[in-house]
Short mmCIF file of C-alpha atoms in Angstrom, two decimals:
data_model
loop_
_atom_site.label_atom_id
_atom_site.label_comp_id
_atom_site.label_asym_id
_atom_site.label_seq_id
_atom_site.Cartn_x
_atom_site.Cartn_y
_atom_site.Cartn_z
CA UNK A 1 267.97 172.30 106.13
CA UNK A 2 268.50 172.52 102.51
CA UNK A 3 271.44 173.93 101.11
CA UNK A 4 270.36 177.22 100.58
CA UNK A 5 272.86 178.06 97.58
CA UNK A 6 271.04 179.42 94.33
CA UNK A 7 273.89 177.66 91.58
CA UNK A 8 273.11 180.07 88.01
CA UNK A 9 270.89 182.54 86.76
CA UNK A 10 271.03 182.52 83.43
CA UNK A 11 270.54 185.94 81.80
CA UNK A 12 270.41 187.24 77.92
CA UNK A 13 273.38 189.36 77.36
CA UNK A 14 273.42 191.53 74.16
CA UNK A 15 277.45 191.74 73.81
CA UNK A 16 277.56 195.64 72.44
CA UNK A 17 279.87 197.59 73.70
CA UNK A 18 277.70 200.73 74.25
CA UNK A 19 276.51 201.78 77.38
CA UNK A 20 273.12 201.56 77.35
CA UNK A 21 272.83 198.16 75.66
CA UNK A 22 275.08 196.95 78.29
CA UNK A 23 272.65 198.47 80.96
CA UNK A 24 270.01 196.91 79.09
CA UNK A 25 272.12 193.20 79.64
CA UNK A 26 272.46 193.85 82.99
CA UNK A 27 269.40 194.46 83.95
CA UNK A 28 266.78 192.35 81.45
CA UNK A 29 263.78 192.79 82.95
CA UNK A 30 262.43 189.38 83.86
CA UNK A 31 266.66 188.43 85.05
CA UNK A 32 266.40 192.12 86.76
CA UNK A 33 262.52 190.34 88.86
CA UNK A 34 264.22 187.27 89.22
CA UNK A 35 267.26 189.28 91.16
CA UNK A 36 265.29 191.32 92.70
CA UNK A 37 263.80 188.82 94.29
CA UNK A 38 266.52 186.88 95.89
CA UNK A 39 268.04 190.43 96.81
CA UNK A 40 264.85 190.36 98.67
CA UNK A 41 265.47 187.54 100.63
CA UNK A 42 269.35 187.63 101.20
CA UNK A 43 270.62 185.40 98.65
CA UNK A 44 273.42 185.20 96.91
CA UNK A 45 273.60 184.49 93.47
CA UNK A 46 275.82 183.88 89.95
CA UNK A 47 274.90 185.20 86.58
CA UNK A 48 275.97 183.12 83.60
CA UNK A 49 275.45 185.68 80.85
CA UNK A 50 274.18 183.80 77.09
CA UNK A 51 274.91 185.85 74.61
CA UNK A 52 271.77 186.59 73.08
CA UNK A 53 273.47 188.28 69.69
CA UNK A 54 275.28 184.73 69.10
CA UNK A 55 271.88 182.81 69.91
CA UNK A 56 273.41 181.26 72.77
CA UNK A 57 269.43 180.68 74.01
CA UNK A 58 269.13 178.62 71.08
CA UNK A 59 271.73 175.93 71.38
CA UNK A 60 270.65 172.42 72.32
CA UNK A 61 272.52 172.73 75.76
CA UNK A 62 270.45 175.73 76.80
CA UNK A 63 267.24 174.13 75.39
CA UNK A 64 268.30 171.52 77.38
CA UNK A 65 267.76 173.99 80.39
CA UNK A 66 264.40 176.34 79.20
CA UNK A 67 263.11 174.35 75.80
CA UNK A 68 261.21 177.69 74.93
CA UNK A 69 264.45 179.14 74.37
CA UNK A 70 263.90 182.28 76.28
CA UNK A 71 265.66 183.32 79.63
CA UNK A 72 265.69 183.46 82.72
CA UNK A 73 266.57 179.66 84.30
CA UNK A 74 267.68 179.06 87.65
CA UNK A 75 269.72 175.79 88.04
CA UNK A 76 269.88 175.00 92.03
CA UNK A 77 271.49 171.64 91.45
CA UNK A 78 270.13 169.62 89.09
CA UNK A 79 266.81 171.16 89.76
CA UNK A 80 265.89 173.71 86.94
CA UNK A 81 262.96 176.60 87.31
CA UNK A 82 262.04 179.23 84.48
CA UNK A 83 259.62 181.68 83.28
CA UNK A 84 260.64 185.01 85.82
CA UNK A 85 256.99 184.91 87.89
CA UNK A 86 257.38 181.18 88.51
CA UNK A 87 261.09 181.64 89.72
CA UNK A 88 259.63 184.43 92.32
CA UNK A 89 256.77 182.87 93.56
CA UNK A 90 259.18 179.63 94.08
CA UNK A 91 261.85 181.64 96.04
CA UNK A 92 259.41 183.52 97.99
CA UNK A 93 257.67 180.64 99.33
CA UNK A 94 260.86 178.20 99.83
CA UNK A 95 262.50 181.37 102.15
CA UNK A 96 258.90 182.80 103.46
CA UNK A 97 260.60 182.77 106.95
CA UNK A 98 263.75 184.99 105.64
CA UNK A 99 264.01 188.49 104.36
CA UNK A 100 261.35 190.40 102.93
CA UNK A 101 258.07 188.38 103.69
CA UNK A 102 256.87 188.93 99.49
CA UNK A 103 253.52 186.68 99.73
CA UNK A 104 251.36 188.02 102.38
CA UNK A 105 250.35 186.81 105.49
CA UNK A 106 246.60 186.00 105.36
CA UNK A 107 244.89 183.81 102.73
CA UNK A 108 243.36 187.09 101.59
CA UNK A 109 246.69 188.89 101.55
CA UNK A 110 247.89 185.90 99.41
CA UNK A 111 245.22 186.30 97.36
CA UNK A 112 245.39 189.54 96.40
CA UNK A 113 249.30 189.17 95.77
CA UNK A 114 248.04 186.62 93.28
CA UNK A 115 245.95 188.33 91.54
CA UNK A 116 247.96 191.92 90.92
CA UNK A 117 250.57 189.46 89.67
CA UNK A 118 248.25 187.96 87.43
CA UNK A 119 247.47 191.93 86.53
CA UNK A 120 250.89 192.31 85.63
CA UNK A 121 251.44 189.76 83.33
CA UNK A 122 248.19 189.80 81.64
CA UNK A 123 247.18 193.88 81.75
CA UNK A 124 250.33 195.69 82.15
CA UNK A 125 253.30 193.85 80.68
CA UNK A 126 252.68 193.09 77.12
CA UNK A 127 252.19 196.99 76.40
CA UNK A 128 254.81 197.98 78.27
CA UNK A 129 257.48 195.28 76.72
CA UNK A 130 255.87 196.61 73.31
CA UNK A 131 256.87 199.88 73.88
CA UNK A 132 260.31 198.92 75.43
CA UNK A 133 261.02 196.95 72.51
CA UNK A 134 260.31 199.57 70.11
CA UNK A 135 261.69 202.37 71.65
CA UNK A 136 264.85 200.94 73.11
CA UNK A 137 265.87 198.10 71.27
CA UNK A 138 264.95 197.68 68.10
CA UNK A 139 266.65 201.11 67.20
CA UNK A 140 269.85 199.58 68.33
CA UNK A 141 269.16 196.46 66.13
CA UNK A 142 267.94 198.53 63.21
CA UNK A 143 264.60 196.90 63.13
CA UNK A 144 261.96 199.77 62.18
CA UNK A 145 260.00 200.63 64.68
CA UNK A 146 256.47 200.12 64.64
CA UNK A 147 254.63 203.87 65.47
CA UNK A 148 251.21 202.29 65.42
CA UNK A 149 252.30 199.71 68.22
CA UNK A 150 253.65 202.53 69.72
CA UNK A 151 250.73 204.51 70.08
CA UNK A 152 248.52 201.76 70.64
CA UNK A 153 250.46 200.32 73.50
CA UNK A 154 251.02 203.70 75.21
CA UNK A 155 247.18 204.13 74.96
CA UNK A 156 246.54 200.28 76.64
CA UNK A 157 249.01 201.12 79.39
CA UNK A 158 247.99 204.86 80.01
CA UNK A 159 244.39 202.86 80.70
CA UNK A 160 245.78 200.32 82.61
CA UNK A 161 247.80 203.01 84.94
CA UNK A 162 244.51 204.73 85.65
CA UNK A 163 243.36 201.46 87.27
CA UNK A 164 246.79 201.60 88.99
CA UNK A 165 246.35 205.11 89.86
CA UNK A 166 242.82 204.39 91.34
CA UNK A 167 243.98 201.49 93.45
CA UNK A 168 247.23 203.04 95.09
CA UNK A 169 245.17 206.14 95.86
CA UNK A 170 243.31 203.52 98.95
CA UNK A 171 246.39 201.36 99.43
CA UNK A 172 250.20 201.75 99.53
CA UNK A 173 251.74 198.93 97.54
CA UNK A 174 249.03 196.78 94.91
CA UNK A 175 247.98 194.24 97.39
CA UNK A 176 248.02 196.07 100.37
CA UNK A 177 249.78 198.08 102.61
CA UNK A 178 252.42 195.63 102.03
CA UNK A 179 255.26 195.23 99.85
CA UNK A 180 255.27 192.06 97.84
CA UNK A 181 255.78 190.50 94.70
CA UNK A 182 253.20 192.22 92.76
CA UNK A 183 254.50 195.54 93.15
CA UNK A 184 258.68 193.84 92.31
CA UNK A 185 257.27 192.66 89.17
CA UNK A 186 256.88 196.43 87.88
CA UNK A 187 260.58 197.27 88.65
CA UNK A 188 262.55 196.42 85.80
CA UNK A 189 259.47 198.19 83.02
CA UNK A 190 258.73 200.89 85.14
CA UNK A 191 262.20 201.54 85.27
CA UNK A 192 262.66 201.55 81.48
CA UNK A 193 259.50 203.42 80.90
CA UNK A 194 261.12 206.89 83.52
CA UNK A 195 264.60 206.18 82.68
CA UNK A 196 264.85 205.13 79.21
CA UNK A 197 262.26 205.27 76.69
CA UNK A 198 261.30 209.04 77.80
CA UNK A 199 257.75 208.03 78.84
CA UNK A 200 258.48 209.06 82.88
CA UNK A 201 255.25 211.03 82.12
CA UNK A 202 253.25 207.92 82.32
CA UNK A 203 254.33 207.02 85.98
CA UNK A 204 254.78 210.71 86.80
CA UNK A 205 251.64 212.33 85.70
CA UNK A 206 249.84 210.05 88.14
CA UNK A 207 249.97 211.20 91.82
CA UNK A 208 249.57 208.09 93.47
CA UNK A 209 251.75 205.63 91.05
CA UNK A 210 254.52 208.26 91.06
CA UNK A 211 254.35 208.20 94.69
CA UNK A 212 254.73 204.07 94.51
CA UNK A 213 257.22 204.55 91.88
CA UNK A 214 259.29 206.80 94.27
CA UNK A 215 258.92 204.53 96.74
CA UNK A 216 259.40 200.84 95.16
CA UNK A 217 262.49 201.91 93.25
CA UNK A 218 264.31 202.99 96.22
CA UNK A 219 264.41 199.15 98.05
CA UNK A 220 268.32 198.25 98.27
CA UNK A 221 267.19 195.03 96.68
CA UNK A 222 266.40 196.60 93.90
CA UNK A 223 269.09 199.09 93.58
CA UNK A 224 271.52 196.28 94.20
CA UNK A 225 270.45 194.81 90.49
CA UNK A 226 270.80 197.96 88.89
CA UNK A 227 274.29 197.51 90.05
CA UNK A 228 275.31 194.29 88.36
CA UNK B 1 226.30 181.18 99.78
CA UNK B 2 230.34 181.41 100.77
CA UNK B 3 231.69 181.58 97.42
CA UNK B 4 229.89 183.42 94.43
CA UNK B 5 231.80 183.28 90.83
CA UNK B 6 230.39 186.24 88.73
CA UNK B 7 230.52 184.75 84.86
CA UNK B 8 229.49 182.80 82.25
CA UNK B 9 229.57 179.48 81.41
CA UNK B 10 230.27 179.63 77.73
CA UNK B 11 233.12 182.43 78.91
CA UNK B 12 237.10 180.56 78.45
CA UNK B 13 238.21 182.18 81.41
CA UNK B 14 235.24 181.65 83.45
CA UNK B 15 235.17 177.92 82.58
CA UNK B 16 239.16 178.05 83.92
CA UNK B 17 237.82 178.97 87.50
CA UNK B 18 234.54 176.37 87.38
CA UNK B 19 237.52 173.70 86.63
CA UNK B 20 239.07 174.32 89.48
CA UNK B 21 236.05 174.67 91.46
CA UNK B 22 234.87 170.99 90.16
CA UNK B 23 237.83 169.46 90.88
CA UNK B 24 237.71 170.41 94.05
CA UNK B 25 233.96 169.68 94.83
CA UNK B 26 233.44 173.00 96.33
CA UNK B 27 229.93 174.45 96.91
CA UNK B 28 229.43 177.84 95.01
CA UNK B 29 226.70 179.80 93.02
CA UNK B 30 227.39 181.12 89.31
CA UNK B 31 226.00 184.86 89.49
CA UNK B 32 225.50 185.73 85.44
CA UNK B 33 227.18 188.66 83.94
CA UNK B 34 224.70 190.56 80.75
CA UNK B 35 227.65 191.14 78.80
CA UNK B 36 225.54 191.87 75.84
CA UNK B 37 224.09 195.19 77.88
CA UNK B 38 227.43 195.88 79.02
CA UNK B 39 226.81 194.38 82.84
CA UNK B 40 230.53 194.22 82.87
CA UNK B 41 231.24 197.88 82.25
CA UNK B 42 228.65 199.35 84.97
CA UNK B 43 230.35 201.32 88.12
CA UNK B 44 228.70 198.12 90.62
CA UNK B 45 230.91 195.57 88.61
CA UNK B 46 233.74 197.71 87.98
CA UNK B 47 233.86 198.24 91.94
CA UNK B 48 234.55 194.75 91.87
CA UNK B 49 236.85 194.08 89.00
CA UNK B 50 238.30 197.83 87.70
CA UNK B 51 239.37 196.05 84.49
CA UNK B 52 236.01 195.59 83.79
CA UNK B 53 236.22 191.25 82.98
CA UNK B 54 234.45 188.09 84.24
CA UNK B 55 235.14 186.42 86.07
CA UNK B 56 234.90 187.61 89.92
CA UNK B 57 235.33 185.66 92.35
CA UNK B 58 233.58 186.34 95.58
CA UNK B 59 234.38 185.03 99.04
CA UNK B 60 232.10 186.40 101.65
CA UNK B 61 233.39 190.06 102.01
CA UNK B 62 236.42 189.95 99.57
CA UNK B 63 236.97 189.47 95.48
CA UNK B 64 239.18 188.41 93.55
CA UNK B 65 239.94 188.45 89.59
CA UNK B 66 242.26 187.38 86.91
CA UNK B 67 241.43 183.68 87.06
CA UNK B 68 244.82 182.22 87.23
CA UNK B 69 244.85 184.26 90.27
CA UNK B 70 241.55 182.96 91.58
CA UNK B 71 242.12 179.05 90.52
CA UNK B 72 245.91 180.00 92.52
CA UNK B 73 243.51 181.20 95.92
CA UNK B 74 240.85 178.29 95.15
CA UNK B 75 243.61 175.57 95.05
CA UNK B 76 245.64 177.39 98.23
CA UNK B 77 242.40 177.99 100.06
CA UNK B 78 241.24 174.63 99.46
CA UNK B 79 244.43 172.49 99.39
CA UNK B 80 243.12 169.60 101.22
CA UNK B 81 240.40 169.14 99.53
CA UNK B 82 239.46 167.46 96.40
CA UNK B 83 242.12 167.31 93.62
CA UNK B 84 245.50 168.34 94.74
CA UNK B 85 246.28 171.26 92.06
CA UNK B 86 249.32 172.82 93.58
CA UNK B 87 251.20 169.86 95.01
CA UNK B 88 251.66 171.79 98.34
CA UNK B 89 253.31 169.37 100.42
CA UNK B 90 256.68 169.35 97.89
CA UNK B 91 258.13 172.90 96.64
CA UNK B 92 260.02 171.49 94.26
CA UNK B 93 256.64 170.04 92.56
CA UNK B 94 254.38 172.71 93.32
CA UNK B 95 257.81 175.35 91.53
CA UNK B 96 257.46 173.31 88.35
CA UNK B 97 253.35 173.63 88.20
CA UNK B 98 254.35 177.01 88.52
CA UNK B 99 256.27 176.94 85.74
CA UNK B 100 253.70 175.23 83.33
CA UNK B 101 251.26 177.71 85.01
CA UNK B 102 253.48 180.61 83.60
CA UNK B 103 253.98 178.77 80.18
CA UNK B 104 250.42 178.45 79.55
CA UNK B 105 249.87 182.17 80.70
CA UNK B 106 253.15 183.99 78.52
CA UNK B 107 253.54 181.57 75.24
CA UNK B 108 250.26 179.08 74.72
CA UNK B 109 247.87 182.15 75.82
CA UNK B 110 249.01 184.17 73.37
CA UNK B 111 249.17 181.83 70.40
CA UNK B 112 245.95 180.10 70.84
CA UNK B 113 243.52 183.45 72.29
CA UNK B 114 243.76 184.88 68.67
CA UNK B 115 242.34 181.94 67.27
CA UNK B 116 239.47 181.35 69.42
CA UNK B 117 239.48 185.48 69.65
CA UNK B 118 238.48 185.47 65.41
CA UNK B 119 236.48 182.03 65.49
CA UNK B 120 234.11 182.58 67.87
CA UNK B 121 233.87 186.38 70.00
CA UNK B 122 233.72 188.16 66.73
CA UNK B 123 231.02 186.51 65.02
CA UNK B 124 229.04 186.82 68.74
CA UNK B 125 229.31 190.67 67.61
CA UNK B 126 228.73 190.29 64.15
CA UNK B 127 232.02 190.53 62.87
CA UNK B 128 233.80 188.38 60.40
CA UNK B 129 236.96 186.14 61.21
CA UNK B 130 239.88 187.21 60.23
CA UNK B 131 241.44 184.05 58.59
CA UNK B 132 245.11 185.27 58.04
CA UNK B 133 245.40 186.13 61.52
CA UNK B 134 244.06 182.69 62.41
CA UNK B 135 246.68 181.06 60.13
CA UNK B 136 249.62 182.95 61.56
CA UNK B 137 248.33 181.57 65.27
CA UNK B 138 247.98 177.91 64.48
CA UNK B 139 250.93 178.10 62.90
CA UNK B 140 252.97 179.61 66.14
CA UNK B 141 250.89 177.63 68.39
CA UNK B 142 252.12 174.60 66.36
CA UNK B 143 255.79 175.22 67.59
CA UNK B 144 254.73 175.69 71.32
CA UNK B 145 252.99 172.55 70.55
CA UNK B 146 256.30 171.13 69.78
CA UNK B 147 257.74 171.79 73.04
CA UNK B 148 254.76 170.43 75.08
CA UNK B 149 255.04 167.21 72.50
CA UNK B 150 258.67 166.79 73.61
CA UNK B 151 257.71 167.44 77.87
CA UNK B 152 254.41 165.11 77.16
CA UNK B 153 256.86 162.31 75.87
CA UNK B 154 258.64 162.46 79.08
CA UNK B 155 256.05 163.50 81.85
CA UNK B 156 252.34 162.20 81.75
CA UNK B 157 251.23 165.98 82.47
CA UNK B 158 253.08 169.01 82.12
CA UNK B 159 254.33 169.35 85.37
CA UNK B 160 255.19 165.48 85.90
CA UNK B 161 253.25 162.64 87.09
CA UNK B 162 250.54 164.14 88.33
CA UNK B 163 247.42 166.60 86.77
CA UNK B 164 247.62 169.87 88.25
CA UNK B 165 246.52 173.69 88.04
CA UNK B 166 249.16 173.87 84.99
CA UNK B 167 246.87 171.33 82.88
CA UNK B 168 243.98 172.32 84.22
CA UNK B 169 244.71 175.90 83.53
CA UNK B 170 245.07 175.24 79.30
CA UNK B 171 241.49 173.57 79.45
CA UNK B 172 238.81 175.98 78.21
CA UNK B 173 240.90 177.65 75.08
CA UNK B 174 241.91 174.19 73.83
CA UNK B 175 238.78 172.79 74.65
CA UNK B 176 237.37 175.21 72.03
CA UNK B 177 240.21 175.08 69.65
CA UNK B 178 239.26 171.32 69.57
CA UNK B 179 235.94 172.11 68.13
CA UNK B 180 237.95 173.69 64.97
CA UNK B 181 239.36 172.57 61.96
CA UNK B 182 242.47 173.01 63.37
CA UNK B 183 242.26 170.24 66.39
CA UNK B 184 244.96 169.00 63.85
CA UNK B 185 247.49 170.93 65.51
CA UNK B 186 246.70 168.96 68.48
CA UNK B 187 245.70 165.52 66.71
CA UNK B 188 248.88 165.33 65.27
CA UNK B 189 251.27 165.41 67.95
CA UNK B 190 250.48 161.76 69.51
CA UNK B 191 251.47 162.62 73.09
CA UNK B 192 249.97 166.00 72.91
CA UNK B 193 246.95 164.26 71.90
CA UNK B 194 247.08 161.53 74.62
CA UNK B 195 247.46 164.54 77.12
CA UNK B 196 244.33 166.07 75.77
CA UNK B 197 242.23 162.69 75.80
CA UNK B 198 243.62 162.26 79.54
CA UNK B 199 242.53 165.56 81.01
CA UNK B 200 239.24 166.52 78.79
CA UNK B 201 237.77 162.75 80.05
CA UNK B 202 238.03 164.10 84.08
CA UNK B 203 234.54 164.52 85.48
CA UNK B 204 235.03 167.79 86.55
CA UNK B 205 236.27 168.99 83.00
CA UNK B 206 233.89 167.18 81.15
CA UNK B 207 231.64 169.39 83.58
CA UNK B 208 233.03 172.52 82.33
CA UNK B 209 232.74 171.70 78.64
CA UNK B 210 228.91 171.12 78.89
CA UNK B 211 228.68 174.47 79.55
CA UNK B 212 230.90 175.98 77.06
CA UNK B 213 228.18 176.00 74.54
CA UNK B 214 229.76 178.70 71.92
CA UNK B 215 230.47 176.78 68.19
CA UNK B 216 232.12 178.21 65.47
#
């Protein structure tokens, strides 16, 4: 039996004092799937904040770790995992038997965990991190915001929650009537996006993904990383 | 026919799922999509993909799309067959494909689609390249390229020793970006290169690229 001890997840940290940039920290959103997911499962785990204001990501001994330069990693040992949906699918197959089965059960089940995923990161989550960005960081870092980006991306992901909308109106969670991975990946955005940036209207004013919504953010996994 | 792939051949994300479908030697029929009457759009396709993109994948009575989700089901589904894409019998090996799998999908995608984006889908419309936005591309791809350059010095494929979904899965846009002017960007990182020459000469890809008759 391997040693089931998780060593570091490494996760930006902003270093503001203000509340809501130290929300922001403590939740990042692909640290806040990463998390999730081994709240999921019963895990325990350590952050080891990098301070993403002194560039921290950038030094040679965390490009040692994630040469990209972006976070999460997770160091089990001397064995070293990043880019947040790769982490999840890892954890959720090496402790399939423990916790909250996240994969499905059938090959078709599997599938179809796949491929809402895959929705996720190519449909839903560069609009949404556009509009996070803009709305609730860059104001903080005094970057201008870019309105056209803005509007643009709340027009992509207004489309793409129709498609949402459509598909949880003839099944619970996105790949079934099943909790899994493809519905934890939407946590730490939708979050931002009802909580945050003031565009709750987006998950709200849809019957069906509000109901998801509702139901999603109430796990004690997930409410356990809002907590960190 | 079990499995039915609804796409084109000369389509980069089509040509992803036919690579993994070669390489495993898997039995299937290639169902075209009239994108230029809008096939794609119409309420029978849309019942199968509601994002309204080849490909579709169809396996007897269900679909699926995205196609790094359907090369993830083909190479699950079919794990004993053929090429082993996933390394399956080692977690460790099959978590760092994923992770090559997500690199290719969050930082290469990105850089690269633009290019191949102004080069060769506009002009099918009619439209004319946009050259600065091409420029800016290349010239962020050429930094992701320096990270792979540093891996491919180490490993013989991204994820290690072995060719897997994560190679297989950077195919089709590179395999038209090689067609450009700017193959330099690849051309000029010697182990980026070698990785390149090592992949594009597998049957199975070779396959694929005979079909991906679009030119710039």
């Amino acid at each position: 039996m391997e040693n089931s001890g998780v060593g570091g997840v490494y996760q930006y940290f902003w270093g503001y004092a203000s509340e809501s940039i130290q929300l922001a920290c403590k939740y990042a959103y692909p640290t806040a799937t990463a998390g999730c997911t081994l709240n999921e499962k019963g895990i325990e785990f350590e952050i080891v904040p990098v301070d993403l204001l002194k560039g921290e990501q950038k030094n040679p001994e965390f490009l040692k770790l994630q040469p990209f330069g972006v976070t999460p990693v997770i160091k089990e040992g001397d064995y070293t995992l990043y880019e947040s949906r790769a982490i999840i699918r890892y954890y959720a197959e090496k402790y399939k038997s423990q916790g909250t089965d996240l994969l499905g059960k059938t090959l078709e089940e599997k599938g179809l965990v796949e491929q809402w995923l895959e929705v996720e990161a190519q449909n839903y989550n560069a609009p949404a991190y556009d509009l996070v960005v803009n709305l609730l960081f860059y104001p903080k870092l005094g970057i201008p915001v870019n309105a056209d980006l803005v509007k643009e991306s709340e027009e992509k992901l207004a489309k793409v929650l129709d498609v949402y909308e459509e598909r949880l109106s003839k099944s619970k969670y996105l790949a079934g009537d099943f909790f899994s991975l493809a519905d934890l990946s939407h946590l730490p955005f939708n979050h931002y996006l009802v909580n945050a940036i003031g565009k709750a209207y987006l998950i709200k004013d849809r019957k069906h993904v509000s109901a998801w919504w509702d139901d999603i953010s109430n796990r004690p996994a997930w409410k356990k990383v809002l907590e960190l | 026919m079990a499995l039915k792939l609804y796409g084109v051949p000369f389509s980069t994300c089509t040509s992803r799922v036919l690579g993994a479908l070669y390489e495993k030697g898997l039995d299937f029929e290639l169902v075209p999509v009239n994108l230029s009457v809008g096939e794609h759009k119409q309420p029978e396709f849309l019942a199968k993909n509601p994002f309204g993109v080849i490909p579709v994948l169809e396996d007897e009575d269900v679909n699926f799309f995205e196609s790094r989700a359907v090369n993830h089901y083909v190479a699950h589904k079919y794990k004993d067959q053929g090429t082993d894409l996933i390394r399956h019998k080692n977690i460790k090996e099959a978590g760092l494909v994923g992770v090559w799998v997500e690199v290719e999908s969050q930082t290469f995608n990105p850089a690269i689609s633009p290019i191949i984006y102004q080069l060769y889908v506009k002009p099918l419309h009619g439209e004319t390249p946009d050259h600065s936005v091409v420029e800016a591309a290349v010239e962020k791809l050429a930094k992701v390229l320096d990270v792979y350059e540093a891996r491919l010095a180490t490993s013989k494929y991204l994820a290690g020793d072995f060719f897997s979904l994560a190679d297989l899965n950077h195919f089709p846009y590179t395999n038209y970006l090689m067609k450009t002017p700017h193959a330099s960007v690849v051309n000029s990182r010697p182990h980026v290169k070698a990785w390149w020459e090592a992949i594009s000469s597998r049957p199975a890809l070779k396959k694929v690229a005979d079909g991906m008759i679009l030119s710039v």
